[in-house]
Short mmCIF file of C-alpha atoms in Angstrom, two decimals:
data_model
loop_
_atom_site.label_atom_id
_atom_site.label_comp_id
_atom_site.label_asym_id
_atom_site.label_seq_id
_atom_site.Cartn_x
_atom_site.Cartn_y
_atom_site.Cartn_z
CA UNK A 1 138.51 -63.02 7.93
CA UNK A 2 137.52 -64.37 11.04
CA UNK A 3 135.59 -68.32 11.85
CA UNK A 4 133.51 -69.40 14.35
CA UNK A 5 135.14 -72.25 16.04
CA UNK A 6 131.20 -73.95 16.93
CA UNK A 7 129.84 -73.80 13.41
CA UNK A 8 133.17 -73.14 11.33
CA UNK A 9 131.10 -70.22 9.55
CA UNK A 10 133.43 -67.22 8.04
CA UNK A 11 132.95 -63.61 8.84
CA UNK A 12 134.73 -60.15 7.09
CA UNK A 13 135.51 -58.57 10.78
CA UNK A 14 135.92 -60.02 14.20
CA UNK A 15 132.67 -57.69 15.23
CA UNK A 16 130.68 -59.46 13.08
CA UNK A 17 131.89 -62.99 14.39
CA UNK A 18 131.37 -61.66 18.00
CA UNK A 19 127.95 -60.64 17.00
CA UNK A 20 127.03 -64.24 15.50
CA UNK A 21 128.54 -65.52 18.84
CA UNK A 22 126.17 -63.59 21.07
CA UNK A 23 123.18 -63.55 18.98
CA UNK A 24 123.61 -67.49 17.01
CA UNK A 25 120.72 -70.18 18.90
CA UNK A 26 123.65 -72.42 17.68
CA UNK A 27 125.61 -71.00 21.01
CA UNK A 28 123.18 -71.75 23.81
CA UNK A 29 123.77 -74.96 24.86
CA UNK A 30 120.76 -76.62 22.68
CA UNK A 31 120.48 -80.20 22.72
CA UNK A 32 120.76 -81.61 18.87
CA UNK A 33 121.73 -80.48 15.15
CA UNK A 34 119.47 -79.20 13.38
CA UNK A 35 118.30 -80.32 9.63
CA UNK A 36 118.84 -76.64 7.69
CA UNK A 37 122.49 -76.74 8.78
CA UNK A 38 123.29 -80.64 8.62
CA UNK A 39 127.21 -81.40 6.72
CA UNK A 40 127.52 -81.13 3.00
CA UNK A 41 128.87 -83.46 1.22
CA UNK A 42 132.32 -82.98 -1.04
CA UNK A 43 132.42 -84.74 -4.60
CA UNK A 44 133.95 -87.85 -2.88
CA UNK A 45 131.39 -88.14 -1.00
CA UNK A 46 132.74 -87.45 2.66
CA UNK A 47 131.39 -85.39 5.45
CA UNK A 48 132.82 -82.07 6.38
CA UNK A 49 130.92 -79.51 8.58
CA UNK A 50 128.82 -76.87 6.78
CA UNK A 51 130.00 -73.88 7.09
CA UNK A 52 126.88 -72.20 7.38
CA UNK A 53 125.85 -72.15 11.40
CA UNK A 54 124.34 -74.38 12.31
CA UNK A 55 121.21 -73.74 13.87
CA UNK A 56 119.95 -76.21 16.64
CA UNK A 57 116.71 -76.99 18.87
CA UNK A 58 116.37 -74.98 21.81
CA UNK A 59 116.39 -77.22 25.25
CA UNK A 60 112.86 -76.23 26.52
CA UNK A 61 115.26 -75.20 30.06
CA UNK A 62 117.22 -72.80 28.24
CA UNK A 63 116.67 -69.25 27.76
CA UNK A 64 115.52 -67.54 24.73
CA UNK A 65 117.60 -67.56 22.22
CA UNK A 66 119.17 -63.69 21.72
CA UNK A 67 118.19 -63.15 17.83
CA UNK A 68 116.93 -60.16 16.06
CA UNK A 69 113.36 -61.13 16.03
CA UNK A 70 113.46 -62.10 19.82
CA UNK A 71 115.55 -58.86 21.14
CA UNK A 72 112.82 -56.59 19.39
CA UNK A 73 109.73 -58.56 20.53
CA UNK A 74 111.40 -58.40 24.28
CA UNK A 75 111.87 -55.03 24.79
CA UNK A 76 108.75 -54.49 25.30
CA UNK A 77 108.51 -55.12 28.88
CA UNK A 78 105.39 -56.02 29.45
CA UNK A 79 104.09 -58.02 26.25
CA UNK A 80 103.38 -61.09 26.40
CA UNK A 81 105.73 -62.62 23.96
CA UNK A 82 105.77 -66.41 22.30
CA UNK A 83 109.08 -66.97 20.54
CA UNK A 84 107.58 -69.87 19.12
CA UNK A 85 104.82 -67.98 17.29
CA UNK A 86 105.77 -66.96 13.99
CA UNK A 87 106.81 -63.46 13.54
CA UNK A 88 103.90 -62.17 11.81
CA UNK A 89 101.41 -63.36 14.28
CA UNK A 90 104.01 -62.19 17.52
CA UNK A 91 103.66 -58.33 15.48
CA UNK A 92 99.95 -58.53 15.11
CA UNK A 93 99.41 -59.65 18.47
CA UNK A 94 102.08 -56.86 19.59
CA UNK A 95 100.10 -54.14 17.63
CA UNK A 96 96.99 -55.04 19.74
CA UNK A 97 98.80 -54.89 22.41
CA UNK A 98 99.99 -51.62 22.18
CA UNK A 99 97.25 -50.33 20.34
CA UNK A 100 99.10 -48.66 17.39
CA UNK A 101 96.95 -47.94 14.72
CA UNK A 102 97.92 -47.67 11.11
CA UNK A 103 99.40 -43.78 10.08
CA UNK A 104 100.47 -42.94 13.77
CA UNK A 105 104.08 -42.03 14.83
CA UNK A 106 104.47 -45.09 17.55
CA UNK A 107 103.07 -47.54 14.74
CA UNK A 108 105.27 -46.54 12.12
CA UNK A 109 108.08 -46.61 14.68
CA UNK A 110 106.94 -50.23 15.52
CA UNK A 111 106.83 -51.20 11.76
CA UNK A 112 110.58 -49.91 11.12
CA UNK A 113 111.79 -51.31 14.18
CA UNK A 114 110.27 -55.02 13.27
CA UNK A 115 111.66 -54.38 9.27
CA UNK A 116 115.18 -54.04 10.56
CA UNK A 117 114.40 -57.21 12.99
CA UNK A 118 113.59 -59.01 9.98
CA UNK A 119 116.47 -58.39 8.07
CA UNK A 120 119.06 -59.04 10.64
CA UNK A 121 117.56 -62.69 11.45
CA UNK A 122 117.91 -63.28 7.84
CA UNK A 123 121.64 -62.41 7.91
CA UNK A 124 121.26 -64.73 10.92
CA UNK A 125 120.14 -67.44 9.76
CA UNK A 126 121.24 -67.55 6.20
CA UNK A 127 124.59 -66.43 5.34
CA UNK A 128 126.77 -65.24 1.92
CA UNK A 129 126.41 -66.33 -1.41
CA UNK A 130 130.10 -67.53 -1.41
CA UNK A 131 129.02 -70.10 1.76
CA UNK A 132 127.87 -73.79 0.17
CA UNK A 133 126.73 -74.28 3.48
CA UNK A 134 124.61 -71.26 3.42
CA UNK A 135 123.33 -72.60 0.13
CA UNK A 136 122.82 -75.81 1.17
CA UNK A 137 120.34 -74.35 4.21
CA UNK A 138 118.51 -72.26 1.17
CA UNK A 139 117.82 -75.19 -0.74
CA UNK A 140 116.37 -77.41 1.93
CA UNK A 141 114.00 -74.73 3.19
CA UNK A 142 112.30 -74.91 0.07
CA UNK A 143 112.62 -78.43 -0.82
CA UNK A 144 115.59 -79.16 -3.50
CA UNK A 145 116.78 -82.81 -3.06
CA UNK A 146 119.04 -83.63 -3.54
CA UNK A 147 121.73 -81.19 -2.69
CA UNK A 148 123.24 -79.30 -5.72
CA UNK A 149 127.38 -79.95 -4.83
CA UNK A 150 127.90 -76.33 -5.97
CA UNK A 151 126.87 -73.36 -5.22
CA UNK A 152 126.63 -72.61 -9.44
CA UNK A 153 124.61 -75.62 -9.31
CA UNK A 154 122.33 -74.22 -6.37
CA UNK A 155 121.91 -70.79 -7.71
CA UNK A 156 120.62 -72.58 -10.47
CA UNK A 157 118.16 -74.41 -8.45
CA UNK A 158 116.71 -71.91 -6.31
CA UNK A 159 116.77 -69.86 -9.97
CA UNK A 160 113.12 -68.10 -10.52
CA UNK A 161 111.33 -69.56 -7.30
CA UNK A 162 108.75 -67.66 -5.48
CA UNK A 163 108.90 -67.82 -1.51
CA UNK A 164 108.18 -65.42 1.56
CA UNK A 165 111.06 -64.32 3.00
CA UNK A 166 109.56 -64.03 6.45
CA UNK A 167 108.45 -67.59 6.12
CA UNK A 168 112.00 -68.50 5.48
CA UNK A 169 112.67 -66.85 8.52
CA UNK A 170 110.16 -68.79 10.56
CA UNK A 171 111.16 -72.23 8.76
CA UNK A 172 114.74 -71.20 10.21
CA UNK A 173 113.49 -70.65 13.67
CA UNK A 174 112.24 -73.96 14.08
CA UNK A 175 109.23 -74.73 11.19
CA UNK A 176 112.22 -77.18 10.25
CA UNK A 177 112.55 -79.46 13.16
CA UNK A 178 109.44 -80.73 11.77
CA UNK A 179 110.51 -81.69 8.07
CA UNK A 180 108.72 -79.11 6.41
CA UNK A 181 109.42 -76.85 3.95
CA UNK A 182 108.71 -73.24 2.79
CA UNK A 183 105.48 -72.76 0.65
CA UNK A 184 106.28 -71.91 -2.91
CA UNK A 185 104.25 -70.12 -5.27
CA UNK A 186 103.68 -70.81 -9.09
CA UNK A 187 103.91 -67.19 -10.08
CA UNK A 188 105.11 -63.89 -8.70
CA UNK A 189 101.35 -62.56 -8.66
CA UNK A 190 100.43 -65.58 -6.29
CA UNK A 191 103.47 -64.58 -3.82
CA UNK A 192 102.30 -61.07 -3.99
CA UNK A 193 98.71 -61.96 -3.06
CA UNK A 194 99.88 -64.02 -0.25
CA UNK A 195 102.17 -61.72 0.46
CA UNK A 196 99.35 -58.82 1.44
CA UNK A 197 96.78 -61.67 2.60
CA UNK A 198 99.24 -62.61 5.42
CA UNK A 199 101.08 -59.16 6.56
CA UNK A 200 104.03 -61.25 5.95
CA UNK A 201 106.18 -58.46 4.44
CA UNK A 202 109.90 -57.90 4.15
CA UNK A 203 111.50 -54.74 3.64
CA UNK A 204 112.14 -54.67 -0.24
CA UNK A 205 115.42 -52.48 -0.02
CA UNK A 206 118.78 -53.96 -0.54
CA UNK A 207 122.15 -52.28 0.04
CA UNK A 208 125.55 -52.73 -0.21
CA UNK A 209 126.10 -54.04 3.07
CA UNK A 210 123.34 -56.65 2.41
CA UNK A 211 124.58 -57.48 -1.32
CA UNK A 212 126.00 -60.94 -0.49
CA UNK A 213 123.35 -62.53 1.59
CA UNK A 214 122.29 -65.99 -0.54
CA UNK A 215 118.27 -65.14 0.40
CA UNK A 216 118.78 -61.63 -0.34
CA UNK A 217 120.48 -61.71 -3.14
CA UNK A 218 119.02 -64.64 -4.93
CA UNK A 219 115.18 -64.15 -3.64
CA UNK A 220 114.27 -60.44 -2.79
CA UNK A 221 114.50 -58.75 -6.16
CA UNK A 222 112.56 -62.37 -7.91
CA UNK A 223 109.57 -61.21 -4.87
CA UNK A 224 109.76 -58.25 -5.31
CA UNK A 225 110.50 -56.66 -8.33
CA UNK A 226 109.71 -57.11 -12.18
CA UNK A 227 112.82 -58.80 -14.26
#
C-alpha cells in the first residue's frame, strides 16, 4: 500500500500513487482547499485530513491541470479547448469540430476514447469504497448534511439516489467552488430522460478493476440498471 504524502490518500501499487501524483489538480501548486475534499471529522469531534485527495482551485497562472478529461480533449492539436466547459459541451463542440458524424469509424473512435476519459477522472476524483474521505466527497456532491461519520452510515445515505455520473464529474472539476450540488432525480426514468436529453452518458460497464470505486460501485448499477 502506498500514500500520498499531499493528500494522505492510499493506493494498492506505487504506479497507481505515481499516477495520482502526475495526473491529481491537488499537485499543481493551486491556491486554496477545496470544499469536496475538506477534513472529516472523528467521533470526538477533531480534525484529521481526509484521505480522499483533495482537490483544489486552479491559480488562473497555472497550467492545465493533467486529468483524464483534459489529456483527451488536448490531444487534439488544434481544437480549441475550454477546460472549464463541462465535458459534455467540450465533446459536442469537439465533434463539430472534427466533423464526425454518428456510425463512422473516427466518431466511434472519438466516443470510446472520451468513455475511457470519463471513467478515469472518476477514479480521479472519487476514490474506494473503503476511503471515508472518498465518501465524505460523494455525499457533499449531492447534498447530504450533515456528514454520515461512517462510511455504513454513508452508503446508507447515498442508498437509492439518482445522479449523472458525468455531472459528478463536472461538480468535481470545479461546479463545487461555487456551493452547488449535483442535480438529483426522483426516479430512475427521470435520470434516464435526462440522461439522453443531455448526451451526458457514462459508460455502463463495470469490471473488476473498477469494483471498489465509491461512485461506481454505489451509483452506476442504481443509473443504470433495473434492481
Amino acid at each position: 500500500m502506498a500514500s500520498c504524502v499531499g493528500c494522505s490518500r492510499s493506493f494498492k501499487t506505487q504506479e497507481a500513487l505515481e499516477q495520482h501524483t502526475r495526473n491529481s489538480p491537488a499537485h499543481t501548486g493551486s491556491i486554496r482547499d477545496s470544499p469536496a475534499h475538506a477534513p472529516s471529522h472523528n467521533r470526538r469531534g477533531r480534525n484529521r485530513p481526509s484521505r480522499g485527495e483533495r482537490v483544489l482551485e486552479q491559480n488562473i497562472r497555472a497550467p492545465t491541470p493533467d486529468t483524464p478529461l483534459n489529456k483527451f480533449f488536448q490531444s487534439f492539436p488544434s481544437f480549441p479547448y475550454d477546460p472549464n466547459l463541462p465535458p459534455a459541451e467540450s465533446y459536442a463542440q469537439l465533434q463539430r469540430f472534427k466533423g464526425w458524424q454518428r456510425g463512422e469509424a473516427a466518431s466511434k473512435k472519438g466516443w470510446k476514447r472520451y468513455q475511457a476519459a470519463l471513467k478515469n477522472e472518476v477514479e480521479l476524483w472519487f476514490g474506494s469504497e473503503d476511503d471515508i474521505g472518498a465518501w465524505h466527497a460523494l455525499c457533499r456532491a449531492i447534498g447530504i448534511d450533515p456528514l454520515p461519520p461512517t462510511r455504513r452510515k454513508c452508503k446508507q445515505a447515498v442508498r437509492n439516489k439518482y445522479v449523472n455520473i458525468v455531472d459528478l464529474i463536472e461538480w468535481a472539476r470545479g461546479g463545487m467552488l461555487d456551493g452547488t450540488t449535483v442535480r438529483k432525480f426522483r426516479t430512475l426514468d427521470d435520470l434516464r430522460e435526462y440522461t439522453r436529453n443531455t448526451r451526458k452518458i457514462f459508460p455502463n460497464t463495470l469490471d473488476s478493476s473498477e469494483g471498489g470505486n465509491v461512485v461506481l460501485r454505489h451509483l452506476l448499477r442504481h443509473i443504470f440498471r433495473v434492481a
